Amino acid sequence: MKAVFDIYDKVLKILLCCATGGFVAICLLQVFFRFVLQNSLVWSQEACNLLFFLSIFLGAAVCVTERRHITIDLVLEYLPFRVKRYWYLLIYAIMFIFSVYMVFNGYSMALTFAHQITSTLKLSYYHVYLSIPITCILMAINVVRAAAYDFFVTYAPKNDPSRNKEGGAA
Amino acid sequence: GNAATNSNTKVLKLALEIAPNALTTEMAQKAADQIKEETNGSVTVEIYPSGQLGSQRDFIESMMLGTIEIGYVSASSVENFEPEFVLYDIPFTVFGPEHAEVLWDSEISQQVQQKFLEEQGIRTLGMIDCGPRNIYTTVEVRSAADFSKLTMRTADVAGLINLFNALDANPTVTAFNEIYTAMQTGVVNGFEIGLESVLSNNLQEVVDYCVETCHTYTIDCFLMSERAYQRLTPEEQEIVTRAFEEASTEQRKAFNENLAGYKERLASAGVETIQFSDEEMSKVIEMAQPAIEKSISGIFNTAIVEEIRAMG
Amino acid sequence: MSGLTALMLIAFMVMVLIGVPITFSTGAAVMLYLVLGGDIPGTLLVQRMYNSSVSFTMLAVPLFIIAGELMNKAGITKRIVRLSSTLVGHIRGSLAHVTIFASMLFAGMSGSSVAAASSVGGMLIPAMKEDGYDAGFGAAVTACSATMGPIIPPSIAFIIYSSITGDSVGKLFLGGMVPGIIMGVSLMVIAYLISKKRNYPIHERSSTAEKLSAAKGSVLAILMPVIILGGIMSGIFTSTEAGAVGLLYGLLVGLVTRELPMKEVPTVLVNGALTSASIMYIIATSQALGWILTIERLPQALVAFLSSLTSNSTLIIFIILGTLLIMGCFLVDTAMITIMTPLFIPIVKQYGIDPIQFGVVMVMMTTVGGITPPVGNLLFVASGIAKTPVLRTAKAMIPFACALLFSMAVCALFPPLVTFLPNLLG
Ligand code: NA
Ligand code: NA
């Protein structure tokens, strides 16, 4: 199982790297064509925007397992260890419901606007919007993984620092 | 949730990208007042200007999704949803306000609008005249050959980018909000929009010349979600349709009356207006020919170009 | 305000407090509204998120963040620290002053505050950390000085304001000059006082020879801002594209000096992408929240209530600023300007307040919205670069925020500070 998810994580990061590297390269190409060749690219801006969008949505999914989503940890810091296990489960449940809601509505967007095309690349919005449910499925998977890890490993009773300090006397 | 509206009031959210004090917004407000009065408050139109609810592309999507009911958009922004809307946007085919109106009312135009209604569920409520699109520059452009001096800001629209590539100008896609700064720093030295937009965004401050190319004629329209339209009673439908028709007619009249004043404001800001000779103009149109053909390829027969020109 | 809107906002605050990541708090609150409300489809959330993510202006965020990381890895950061410590190191808190000064310079090049925060922060936050400054302090200085971005011309915010009110962009740009400088100076005073209290590093005054040698060693480092600023000013590229050019430069320097192995480049790209995704996803969900507040006419209700409180024109300005401070907790600056300006303008006209002065003061307050939690893009960008918790940055920010509020109050109370220049030249 761990091996599978290692590959899964790696693939996501490679995709993220390609999307990011892609908009960087296209943005540079855009300057080069306009300023040096005096002949602007038609599709570059839209391509940059779409890759940027992809990197945000894919990145947001990866941020879940990488614990990179911005959080106000005012209350979290003061919670007793025993409570944290269930507290985090509640937080992950909210994140999971949101991700699933996005999957359904994102798919509905893709179907509704399948006939719409983008201005310069002439892509179908079906494909553009389809990346939302797909990245949100990845996000939902990552939420479940993070939740499981925190419940069974990070905040498992055996890892309670106070219990370990007392040598398990409780 | 508004205290002034009771529970059986039908609320129509109307979204615009332009400012609250723009001519068309004022006309929309007039239509809204008229509708409220004539329906005795059973239908209220809430107006959201300045792009508060998004951009023109969003408005069309939002009408289809049912998150807003009425949107004010340019005909060209409908093209991504209904390619045949390119009809109103073929370069160098429409040259004046009457011409634009004749085109809008023409049989082929009615067919295109009907198709949009049947296939996408969006109804056209009225045509708004935003005048010819000219080029505003900081460099002198006096001949067709001078276009090569231009780095043109264009919207992210394939038709426009192709047009300026064909004219040997260097088109650059820039956000609308960044035109002012891009002109100041010189990332671009020209852009093309309607005169009212130039003035309402104070772009005359960063411009030296207005080149009257009239490469396209800006036709905008009020659109309404058919789903929302069908929720109205027949009397209400009649009132809403008539109110927007009247508002649009009045806008077209007022716009063309204001035009002289707009031009004066432009001149008093120190902007020189350049008109091409007929000879130069025909050279420009000839250069644009590949872009004209590209814009309609696969949508209309090339004969449409002469057909529209003949309407004027 | 309907009960449902109140429920949405309360749910949002509760979720943020119990530790649900901010973007999920916003998203789930909007979801709650859409599910319970019934008449607006759930696709609204997706649509608003998509449309706020495809923005070429915001592309500056990942580009500058990655450029900063590359410079850090390529050793450019170290050279900047060395050079600035030989030049101004004898002043207490020198790097903080360098940050504020660099932000003023960058503000003069770019129209957006996020671009300023990510470019200056990307370069100088790692430098400050390296020189022994607290990470939260570094992030706070960066975020707060980025608020000068839209005040010192050019400014996208003023352009949007002008398109709504019809006031001259040129006059607004001129009007922002003096307030921008007041902001910069008051931030520097605070930075000095804090650095003194905390004993932040002070370096001995260097000899001319030392300065020259540091300058020689940091030619590559100085070239970076020269390329970025020069390129924007001479119109070769826009401020967004400058991010890509800076990134390329950082990459080339790193590879040529061999301080950055090729195999580390993808890691840097992914890291930068994750930082910017975590910020942009919040902006995306908060756009949906803003959309709902707009159609619920919450701003209208707020303005109507507040303007009924007094008829004194000075008090009105402060009431308006207070309203913006509250709204700024939830909305991003450009959204706030488009939503609030049309509501305020009738009041401003009624009380005879100068629209240029009002525009400048209002934009100052909307950019302060960028640093106030829970939704503040400058706060997130700076904390992201500094890799420090948002609350720690927010806490470190309090004195700087006071300096900003002070500058704003001065400009609200003495209109000529704003209007003198535009009236002189217009
Ligand atoms: Na600026
Ligand atoms: Na805020």
Coordinates of C-alpha atoms in Angstrom, one line a residue, chain A residues 20-163:
Chain A
T20 CA 4.5 25.0 -13.2
G21 CA 7.6 24.6 -15.5
G22 CA 5.2 24.9 -18.4
F23 CA 3.8 28.3 -17.5
V24 CA 7.2 29.6 -16.6
A25 CA 8.6 28.5 -20.0
I26 CA 5.6 29.9 -22.0
C27 CA 5.7 33.2 -20.1
L28 CA 9.4 33.6 -21.1
L29 CA 8.6 32.5 -24.7
Q30 CA 5.9 35.2 -24.8
V31 CA 8.4 37.9 -23.9
F32 CA 11.0 36.6 -26.3
F33 CA 8.5 36.5 -29.2
R34 CA 7.1 39.9 -28.5
F35 CA 10.3 41.8 -27.8
V36 CA 13.0 39.9 -29.8
L37 CA 11.1 38.5 -32.7
Q38 CA 8.5 41.3 -32.8
N39 CA 5.8 38.7 -33.5
S40 CA 3.6 37.9 -30.6
L41 CA 2.2 34.5 -29.8
V42 CA -1.5 34.1 -30.1
W43 CA -2.0 31.4 -27.5
S44 CA 0.6 32.0 -24.9
Q45 CA -1.4 34.0 -22.3
E46 CA -4.3 31.6 -22.3
A47 CA -1.9 28.6 -22.1
C48 CA -0.2 30.3 -19.1
N49 CA -3.5 31.0 -17.4
L50 CA -4.7 27.4 -17.9
L51 CA -1.5 25.8 -16.6
F52 CA -1.5 28.2 -13.6
F53 CA -5.1 27.1 -12.9
L54 CA -4.1 23.5 -13.2
S55 CA -1.1 24.0 -10.8
I56 CA -3.4 25.7 -8.2
F57 CA -5.9 22.9 -8.2
L58 CA -3.4 20.1 -8.4
G59 CA -1.2 21.9 -5.9
A60 CA -4.1 22.3 -3.5
A61 CA -4.6 18.5 -3.6
V62 CA -0.9 17.9 -2.9
C63 CA -0.9 20.5 -0.1
V64 CA -3.2 18.2 1.9
T65 CA -0.7 15.4 2.3
E66 CA 2.2 17.9 2.5
R67 CA 0.3 19.7 5.4
R68 CA 0.8 23.0 3.5
H69 CA -2.7 24.4 3.7
I70 CA -2.7 27.6 5.7
T71 CA -4.4 27.1 9.1
I72 CA -4.9 29.2 12.2
D73 CA -3.6 27.0 14.9
L74 CA -4.8 29.1 17.8
V75 CA -6.9 26.4 19.4
L76 CA -5.0 23.4 18.0
E77 CA -1.9 24.1 20.1
Y78 CA -3.8 24.0 23.4
L79 CA -5.7 20.8 22.8
P80 CA -4.9 17.8 25.0
F81 CA -3.3 15.0 23.0
R82 CA -6.2 12.6 23.6
V83 CA -8.7 15.0 22.1
K84 CA -6.6 15.8 19.0
R85 CA -7.2 12.4 17.5
Y86 CA -11.0 13.0 17.2
W87 CA -10.7 16.8 16.7
Y88 CA -8.6 16.2 13.6
L89 CA -11.0 13.6 12.4
L90 CA -13.7 16.3 12.5
I91 CA -11.6 18.7 10.5
Y92 CA -10.8 16.1 7.9
A93 CA -14.5 15.2 7.6
I94 CA -15.2 18.8 6.7
M95 CA -12.4 18.8 4.2
F96 CA -13.6 15.6 2.7
I97 CA -17.2 16.8 2.3
F98 CA -16.0 19.9 0.6
S99 CA -13.8 17.9 -1.8
V100 CA -16.7 15.6 -2.7
Y101 CA -19.0 18.6 -3.2
M102 CA -16.5 20.1 -5.6
V103 CA -16.2 16.8 -7.5
F104 CA -19.9 16.7 -8.3
N105 CA -20.3 20.3 -9.1
G106 CA -17.1 20.4 -11.1
Y107 CA -18.3 17.5 -13.2
S108 CA -21.6 19.2 -13.6
M109 CA -19.8 22.3 -14.9
A110 CA -17.8 20.2 -17.4
L111 CA -21.0 18.7 -18.7
T112 CA -22.9 22.0 -18.8
F113 CA -20.2 23.9 -20.7
A114 CA -18.9 21.1 -23.0
H115 CA -19.9 23.2 -26.1
Q116 CA -18.0 26.3 -24.9
I117 CA -14.6 26.8 -26.3
T118 CA -11.6 28.9 -25.0
S119 CA -10.8 32.1 -26.9
T120 CA -7.5 31.4 -28.4
L121 CA -6.5 27.7 -28.0
K122 CA -10.1 26.7 -28.9
L123 CA -10.1 24.0 -26.3
S124 CA -13.4 22.6 -25.2
Y125 CA -14.4 23.8 -21.6
Y126 CA -15.3 20.1 -21.1
H127 CA -11.6 19.4 -20.7
V128 CA -10.8 22.5 -18.9
Y129 CA -13.5 22.1 -16.3
L130 CA -13.0 18.3 -16.1
S131 CA -9.7 19.0 -14.3
I132 CA -11.7 20.3 -11.4
P133 CA -13.5 17.1 -10.5
I134 CA -10.3 15.1 -11.2
T135 CA -8.1 17.2 -8.9
C136 CA -10.8 17.2 -6.3
I137 CA -11.0 13.4 -6.3
L138 CA -7.2 13.4 -5.8
M139 CA -7.8 15.9 -2.9
A140 CA -10.5 13.7 -1.4
I141 CA -8.1 10.7 -1.5
N142 CA -5.4 12.7 0.1
V143 CA -7.7 13.9 2.8
V144 CA -8.6 10.3 3.7
R145 CA -4.9 9.4 3.7
A146 CA -4.0 12.3 6.0
A147 CA -6.9 11.5 8.3
A148 CA -6.0 7.8 8.5
Y149 CA -2.4 8.7 9.2
D150 CA -3.2 11.2 11.9
F151 CA -5.8 8.9 13.5
F152 CA -3.7 5.7 13.6
V153 CA -0.2 7.1 13.8
T154 CA 0.4 10.7 14.7
Y155 CA -2.3 10.9 17.4
A156 CA -2.5 7.2 18.3
P157 CA -2.6 6.7 22.1
K158 CA 0.7 4.9 22.0
N159 CA 2.4 8.1 20.7
D160 CA 1.0 10.2 23.5
P161 CA 4.1 12.1 24.8
S162 CA 2.7 12.4 28.4
R163 CA 2.0 8.7 28.6

